[in-house]
Short mmCIF file of C-alpha atoms in Angstrom, two decimals:
data_model
loop_
_atom_site.label_atom_id
_atom_site.label_comp_id
_atom_site.label_asym_id
_atom_site.label_seq_id
_atom_site.Cartn_x
_atom_site.Cartn_y
_atom_site.Cartn_z
CA MET A 1 -0.13 0.08 -0.02
CA LEU A 2 2.85 2.33 0.83
CA GLN A 3 4.51 1.51 -2.37
CA ASN A 4 1.27 2.34 -4.30
CA PHE A 5 1.02 5.46 -2.43
CA ILE A 6 4.42 6.54 -3.30
CA LYS A 7 4.17 5.51 -6.99
CA ASN A 8 0.80 7.15 -7.57
CA MET A 9 0.60 10.10 -5.00
CA TRP A 10 4.08 11.35 -3.87
CA LEU A 11 6.24 10.81 -7.00
CA PRO A 12 3.82 12.83 -9.36
CA LEU A 13 3.16 15.65 -6.75
CA LYS A 14 6.75 15.67 -5.44
CA PRO A 15 7.80 18.84 -7.34
CA TYR A 16 4.69 20.59 -6.04
CA TYR A 17 5.15 19.79 -2.44
CA THR A 18 9.02 20.37 -2.61
CA GLU A 19 9.32 23.43 -4.82
CA VAL A 20 6.06 25.17 -5.73
CA TYR A 21 4.26 25.04 -2.54
CA GLN A 22 7.30 26.07 -0.24
CA GLU A 23 5.46 29.32 0.82
CA ILE A 24 2.17 27.49 1.46
CA TRP A 25 3.95 25.24 4.07
CA VAL A 26 5.11 28.34 5.93
CA GLY A 27 1.45 29.75 5.81
CA MET A 28 0.32 26.36 7.12
CA GLY A 29 2.86 26.58 10.02
CA LEU A 30 1.42 29.96 10.79
CA MET A 31 -2.18 28.73 10.78
CA GLY A 32 -1.16 25.93 13.00
CA PHE A 33 0.48 28.37 15.45
CA ILE A 34 -2.80 30.47 15.52
CA VAL A 35 -4.81 27.40 16.17
CA TYR A 36 -2.67 26.22 18.89
CA LYS A 37 -2.72 29.65 20.45
CA LEU A 38 -6.46 29.86 20.35
CA HIS A 39 -6.82 26.38 21.80
CA ALA A 40 -4.48 27.08 24.61
CA ALA A 41 -6.18 30.38 25.36
CA GLY A 42 -9.62 28.32 25.62
CA THR A 43 -8.03 25.86 27.93
CA PHE A 44 -6.62 28.45 30.15
CA LEU A 45 -9.78 30.39 30.23
CA TYR A 46 -11.80 27.24 31.07
CA ALA A 47 -9.24 26.22 33.77
CA GLY A 48 -9.39 29.59 35.25
CA LEU A 49 -13.07 29.68 35.44
CA LYS A 50 -13.22 26.34 37.08
CA LEU A 51 -10.41 27.39 39.78
CA MET A 52 -12.50 30.50 40.64
CA GLY A 53 -15.49 28.26 41.53
CA SER A 54 -17.63 28.65 38.47
CA ASN A 55 -20.49 26.03 38.71
CA ASN A 56 -21.24 26.48 35.00
CA PRO A 57 -18.11 27.10 32.99
CA PRO A 58 -18.94 27.88 29.42
CA VAL A 59 -19.11 24.88 27.13
CA LEU A 60 -18.78 24.83 23.23
CA ALA A 61 -22.08 24.40 21.62
CA SER A 62 -20.91 21.32 19.73
CA GLN A 63 -20.01 19.74 23.17
CA SER A 64 -23.17 20.82 25.13
CA ARG A 65 -26.15 18.58 25.76
CA GLU A 66 -28.50 20.54 23.48
CA SER A 67 -31.98 20.60 24.82
CA GLN A 68 -34.35 19.32 27.47
CA HIS A 69 -35.84 16.45 25.57
CA LEU A 70 -32.31 14.98 25.05
CA GLY A 71 -32.15 14.50 28.63
CA GLN A 72 -35.26 12.64 28.62
CA LEU A 73 -33.89 10.15 26.16
CA GLY A 74 -31.65 7.19 27.00
CA LYS A 75 -27.80 7.31 26.90
CA PHE A 76 -27.99 5.49 23.71
CA GLU A 77 -29.76 8.35 21.87
CA GLN A 78 -27.67 10.95 23.50
CA ASP A 79 -24.55 9.31 22.12
CA PHE A 80 -25.98 9.13 18.74
CA ASN A 81 -26.91 12.78 18.62
CA ILE A 82 -25.91 13.37 15.02
CA ARG A 83 -29.42 14.85 14.05
CA GLU A 84 -32.83 14.49 15.32
CA LEU A 85 -35.16 13.55 12.37
CA ARG A 86 -38.76 13.28 13.42
CA LEU A 87 -40.17 11.29 10.62
CA MET B 1 -36.83 18.46 13.05
CA ASN B 2 -33.95 20.54 14.64
CA GLN B 3 -34.20 21.90 17.99
CA ASN B 4 -33.27 25.41 17.23
CA LEU B 5 -32.37 27.65 14.40
CA PHE B 6 -28.46 27.01 14.91
CA ALA B 7 -28.56 23.19 15.37
CA SER B 8 -27.49 22.67 11.88
CA PHE B 9 -24.29 24.80 12.34
CA ASN B 10 -23.16 22.30 15.19
CA MET B 11 -20.59 19.68 14.41
CA PRO B 12 -22.28 16.44 13.95
CA MET B 13 -20.87 13.92 16.32
CA ILE B 14 -21.17 10.11 17.10
CA LEU B 15 -20.07 8.92 20.42
CA GLY B 16 -18.16 12.22 20.94
CA ILE B 17 -16.13 11.86 17.79
CA PRO B 18 -16.59 14.77 15.30
CA LEU B 19 -17.72 13.68 11.81
CA VAL B 20 -16.34 16.73 10.14
CA ALA B 21 -13.50 14.85 8.29
CA LEU B 22 -16.12 12.55 6.62
CA PHE B 23 -18.30 15.60 5.60
CA ILE B 24 -15.17 17.27 4.02
CA LEU B 25 -14.05 14.07 2.26
CA PHE B 26 -17.43 13.21 1.06
CA PRO B 27 -17.03 15.33 -2.14
CA THR B 28 -13.91 13.51 -3.17
CA MET B 29 -16.15 10.50 -3.92
CA LEU B 30 -18.09 12.56 -6.53
CA ILE B 31 -14.79 13.22 -8.45
CA MET B 32 -13.72 10.27 -10.51
CA PRO B 33 -10.27 10.55 -12.10
CA SER B 34 -9.90 8.32 -15.27
CA ASN B 35 -7.01 7.29 -17.34
CA ASN B 36 -9.23 6.59 -20.43
CA LEU B 37 -9.23 8.74 -23.58
CA ASN B 38 -12.93 8.38 -23.89
CA ASN B 39 -14.81 8.49 -20.57
CA ASN B 40 -18.29 7.77 -19.52
CA ARG B 41 -20.78 11.05 -19.49
CA SER B 42 -20.17 12.14 -15.95
CA SER B 43 -16.43 11.85 -16.20
CA SER B 44 -16.62 13.79 -19.61
CA ILE B 45 -18.66 16.53 -18.18
CA GLN B 46 -16.32 16.89 -15.10
CA GLN B 47 -13.10 17.08 -17.37
CA TRP B 48 -14.96 19.65 -19.58
CA LEU B 49 -15.78 21.62 -16.59
CA ILE B 50 -12.18 21.44 -15.14
CA GLN B 51 -10.86 22.56 -18.55
CA LEU B 52 -13.26 25.56 -18.60
CA MET B 53 -12.28 26.58 -15.16
CA LEU B 54 -8.65 26.20 -15.97
CA LYS B 55 -8.75 28.38 -19.04
CA GLN B 56 -10.84 30.92 -17.44
CA MET B 57 -8.52 31.23 -14.31
CA MET B 58 -5.14 30.64 -15.62
CA THR B 59 -4.88 32.50 -18.88
CA ASN B 60 -3.75 35.81 -17.45
CA HIS B 61 -1.11 34.32 -15.29
CA THR B 62 2.67 34.22 -15.74
CA ILE B 63 4.60 30.70 -15.87
CA LYS B 64 5.28 30.99 -12.03
CA GLY B 65 1.57 31.65 -11.43
CA ARG B 66 0.49 28.74 -13.56
CA THR B 67 2.49 26.35 -11.22
CA TRP B 68 -0.57 27.03 -8.96
CA SER B 69 -3.19 25.69 -11.31
CA LEU B 70 -3.61 22.36 -9.51
CA MET B 71 -3.97 24.33 -6.14
CA LEU B 72 -6.58 26.81 -7.47
CA LEU B 73 -8.54 24.16 -9.34
CA THR B 74 -8.75 22.04 -6.21
CA LEU B 75 -9.78 24.99 -4.19
CA ILE B 76 -12.64 25.91 -6.34
CA THR B 77 -13.90 22.25 -6.76
CA PHE B 78 -13.50 21.92 -3.00
CA ILE B 79 -15.53 24.98 -2.03
CA THR B 80 -18.13 24.46 -4.65
CA LEU B 81 -18.98 20.91 -3.50
CA ASN B 82 -18.92 21.72 0.13
CA ASN B 83 -21.29 24.66 -0.53
CA LEU B 84 -23.60 22.67 -2.58
CA LEU B 85 -23.59 19.88 0.27
CA GLY B 86 -25.28 22.54 2.27
CA VAL B 87 -28.28 23.13 0.01
CA MET B 88 -29.56 19.61 0.89
CA PRO B 89 -31.89 19.68 3.75
CA TYR B 90 -30.60 19.06 7.28
CA ALA B 91 -26.98 18.54 5.88
CA PHE B 92 -24.00 20.08 7.66
CA THR B 93 -22.01 22.54 5.46
CA PRO B 94 -18.39 22.68 6.48
CA THR B 95 -17.85 26.04 4.88
CA THR B 96 -20.01 27.65 7.49
CA GLN B 97 -17.21 27.19 9.86
CA LEU B 98 -15.03 30.06 10.13
CA SER B 99 -12.06 27.85 11.21
CA LEU B 100 -12.23 25.96 7.88
CA ASN B 101 -12.42 29.17 5.94
CA LEU B 102 -9.50 30.74 7.74
CA GLY B 103 -7.53 27.39 7.46
CA MET B 104 -7.83 27.93 3.72
CA ALA B 105 -7.51 31.67 3.43
CA ILE B 106 -4.51 32.26 5.75
CA PRO B 107 -1.95 29.84 4.19
CA LEU B 108 -2.77 30.75 0.57
CA TRP B 109 -2.66 34.50 1.22
CA MET B 110 0.62 34.11 3.25
CA ALA B 111 2.01 32.03 0.36
CA THR B 112 1.36 34.75 -2.24
CA VAL B 113 2.78 37.54 0.06
CA LEU B 114 5.87 35.53 0.75
CA MET B 115 6.20 34.64 -2.87
CA GLY B 116 6.18 38.47 -3.82
CA LEU B 117 8.57 39.23 -1.12
CA ARG B 118 10.93 36.52 -2.15
CA PHE B 119 10.88 36.87 -5.98
CA LYS B 120 9.84 40.46 -6.49
CA THR B 121 10.80 42.31 -3.10
CA LYS B 122 10.91 45.78 -4.51
CA ALA B 123 7.71 45.66 -6.59
CA THR B 124 5.83 44.09 -3.64
CA LEU B 125 6.96 46.72 -1.13
CA ALA B 126 6.04 49.35 -3.92
CA HIS B 127 2.55 48.11 -3.94
CA LEU B 128 2.12 49.65 -0.32
CA LEU B 129 2.25 53.13 -1.77
CA PRO B 130 -0.08 53.89 -4.69
CA GLN B 131 1.40 55.89 -7.51
CA GLY B 132 1.00 59.70 -7.48
CA THR B 133 0.46 60.00 -3.81
CA PRO B 134 0.84 63.59 -2.29
CA ILE B 135 4.00 63.61 -0.10
CA PRO B 136 2.22 64.55 3.15
CA LEU B 137 -0.04 61.72 2.88
CA ILE B 138 2.61 58.94 2.30
CA PRO B 139 3.13 57.74 5.80
CA MET B 140 -0.57 57.46 6.60
CA LEU B 141 -1.19 55.82 3.35
CA ILE B 142 1.39 53.12 3.88
CA ILE B 143 -0.05 52.28 7.28
CA ILE B 144 -3.63 52.07 5.43
CA GLU B 145 -2.26 49.79 2.80
CA THR B 146 -0.50 47.61 5.28
CA ILE B 147 -3.68 47.24 7.31
CA SER B 148 -5.72 46.45 4.09
CA LEU B 149 -2.93 43.94 3.19
CA PHE B 150 -3.45 41.96 6.52
CA ILE B 151 -7.19 42.29 6.38
CA GLN B 152 -7.31 40.28 3.15
CA PRO B 153 -7.36 36.79 4.60
CA VAL B 154 -9.76 37.66 7.23
CA ALA B 155 -12.09 39.19 4.47
CA LEU B 156 -11.67 36.22 2.38
CA ALA B 157 -12.71 33.90 5.10
CA VAL B 158 -15.60 35.92 6.65
CA ARG B 159 -17.00 36.65 3.20
CA LEU B 160 -17.48 33.01 2.50
CA THR B 161 -18.64 32.03 6.04
CA ALA B 162 -21.16 34.79 6.19
CA ASN B 163 -22.82 34.41 2.80
CA ILE B 164 -23.37 30.59 3.29
CA THR B 165 -24.42 31.06 6.78
CA ALA B 166 -26.80 33.89 6.07
CA GLY B 167 -28.55 31.84 3.27
CA HIS B 168 -28.82 28.79 5.40
CA LEU B 169 -30.33 30.87 8.38
CA LEU B 170 -32.88 32.40 6.00
CA MET B 171 -34.00 28.88 4.81
CA HIS B 172 -34.31 27.54 8.30
CA LEU B 173 -36.35 30.63 9.36
CA LEU B 174 -38.75 30.34 6.36
CA GLY B 175 -39.06 26.62 6.84
CA ASP B 176 -40.04 26.95 10.41
CA THR B 177 -42.46 29.76 9.41
CA THR B 178 -44.14 27.54 6.70
CA LEU B 179 -44.46 24.79 9.16
CA ILE B 180 -46.34 27.12 11.74
CA LEU B 181 -48.43 28.67 8.96
CA LEU B 182 -49.51 25.36 7.49
CA SER B 183 -51.63 24.76 10.72
CA THR B 184 -52.90 28.30 10.89
CA TYR B 185 -52.88 30.15 7.47
CA LEU B 186 -52.73 27.80 4.78
CA SER B 187 -52.68 30.38 1.97
CA SER B 188 -50.02 32.25 3.57
CA SER B 189 -47.80 29.16 3.72
CA VAL B 190 -48.17 28.73 0.04
CA ILE B 191 -46.43 32.16 -0.37
CA THR B 192 -43.76 31.06 2.01
CA VAL B 193 -43.24 27.90 0.17
CA ILE B 194 -42.73 29.88 -3.19
CA VAL B 195 -40.16 32.09 -1.39
CA ILE B 196 -38.42 29.25 -0.09
CA ILE B 197 -38.02 27.58 -3.57
CA LEU B 198 -36.55 31.08 -4.75
CA LEU B 199 -34.46 31.07 -1.96
CA ILE B 200 -33.04 27.65 -2.61
CA THR B 201 -32.41 28.68 -6.24
CA LEU B 202 -30.57 31.76 -4.93
CA GLU B 203 -28.44 29.60 -2.48
CA LEU B 204 -27.40 27.46 -5.36
CA GLY B 205 -26.20 30.50 -7.09
CA VAL B 206 -24.65 31.87 -4.07
CA ALA B 207 -22.77 28.53 -3.48
CA LEU B 208 -21.31 28.65 -6.95
CA ILE B 209 -20.54 32.28 -7.04
CA GLN B 210 -18.81 32.37 -3.58
CA ALA B 211 -16.51 29.64 -4.50
CA TYR B 212 -15.53 31.42 -7.69
CA VAL B 213 -14.96 34.69 -5.81
CA PHE B 214 -12.71 33.10 -3.19
CA THR B 215 -10.54 31.36 -5.83
CA LEU B 216 -10.69 34.52 -8.01
CA LEU B 217 -9.30 36.64 -5.12
CA VAL B 218 -6.49 34.12 -4.31
CA SER B 219 -5.69 33.99 -8.02
CA LEU B 220 -5.67 38.02 -8.01
CA TYR B 221 -3.20 37.97 -5.01
CA LEU B 222 -1.19 35.46 -6.82
CA HIS B 223 -1.00 37.51 -9.93
CA ASN B 224 -0.11 40.65 -8.07
CA ASN B 225 2.99 38.81 -6.56
CA SER B 226 4.13 36.57 -9.26
#
């Protein structure tokens, strides 16, 4: 599989990754640094709020239990909360 | 039925694992590369579209700029297919997430600026001062041009996010309105259904246009710096 990957993917695109896209790698490094800083700031803020004794530290919307009727469902339905389609 | 207006913008998860990678990779299944000279209809249409986009975008570029053809074609295809994913009901649209759009805009913009500084340093720095500027205004104008340069990736990302998000919000709002009106004023709900159909047509157009605008602007920054 690795040999196929090298033959079909890496060898044809090697000039792009090594020569053409050099500046894009730098940009991706900057983007990664920004993402790291934002994540670290969020973690720091969350830890600070918990330390100060906040009972309800903020939670990301994607991580929250969304609404009341979710709480009435079983654990199985809560875990499979991809969408709620009422058919 | 979604619980609230913004439920479709939340990351879908199974057992706490975000499914965003699946949603982003799903459009790759629709693009079928082929080594045959004569392909089936769908592959032929895809190849014709790719050639059309290539000619449209890359004609005015230098040799150095044309090395970015693959990147720009991939960009427009990726954004178009992700935007069109969202026109389906209840679908999650990856391009409504500012994180994704910034993740595309910042590296590409930075790459064009670095390319300009590396290969055409004097010309790139000269772009910070428009020709014919009065001497007293020079310091202020350089500051303004620098700020507008640094705002470019943010504008790119926010433009795409806001356009796609706004359209989806409108569709959700009108859909909820229609559902409520169905049980009360049936004739008004017919009007809202017609508006929704028109809005979906508009959303299709916006999806295609915003992908084109994003790629065109990246291509313009590349052209200015290569």
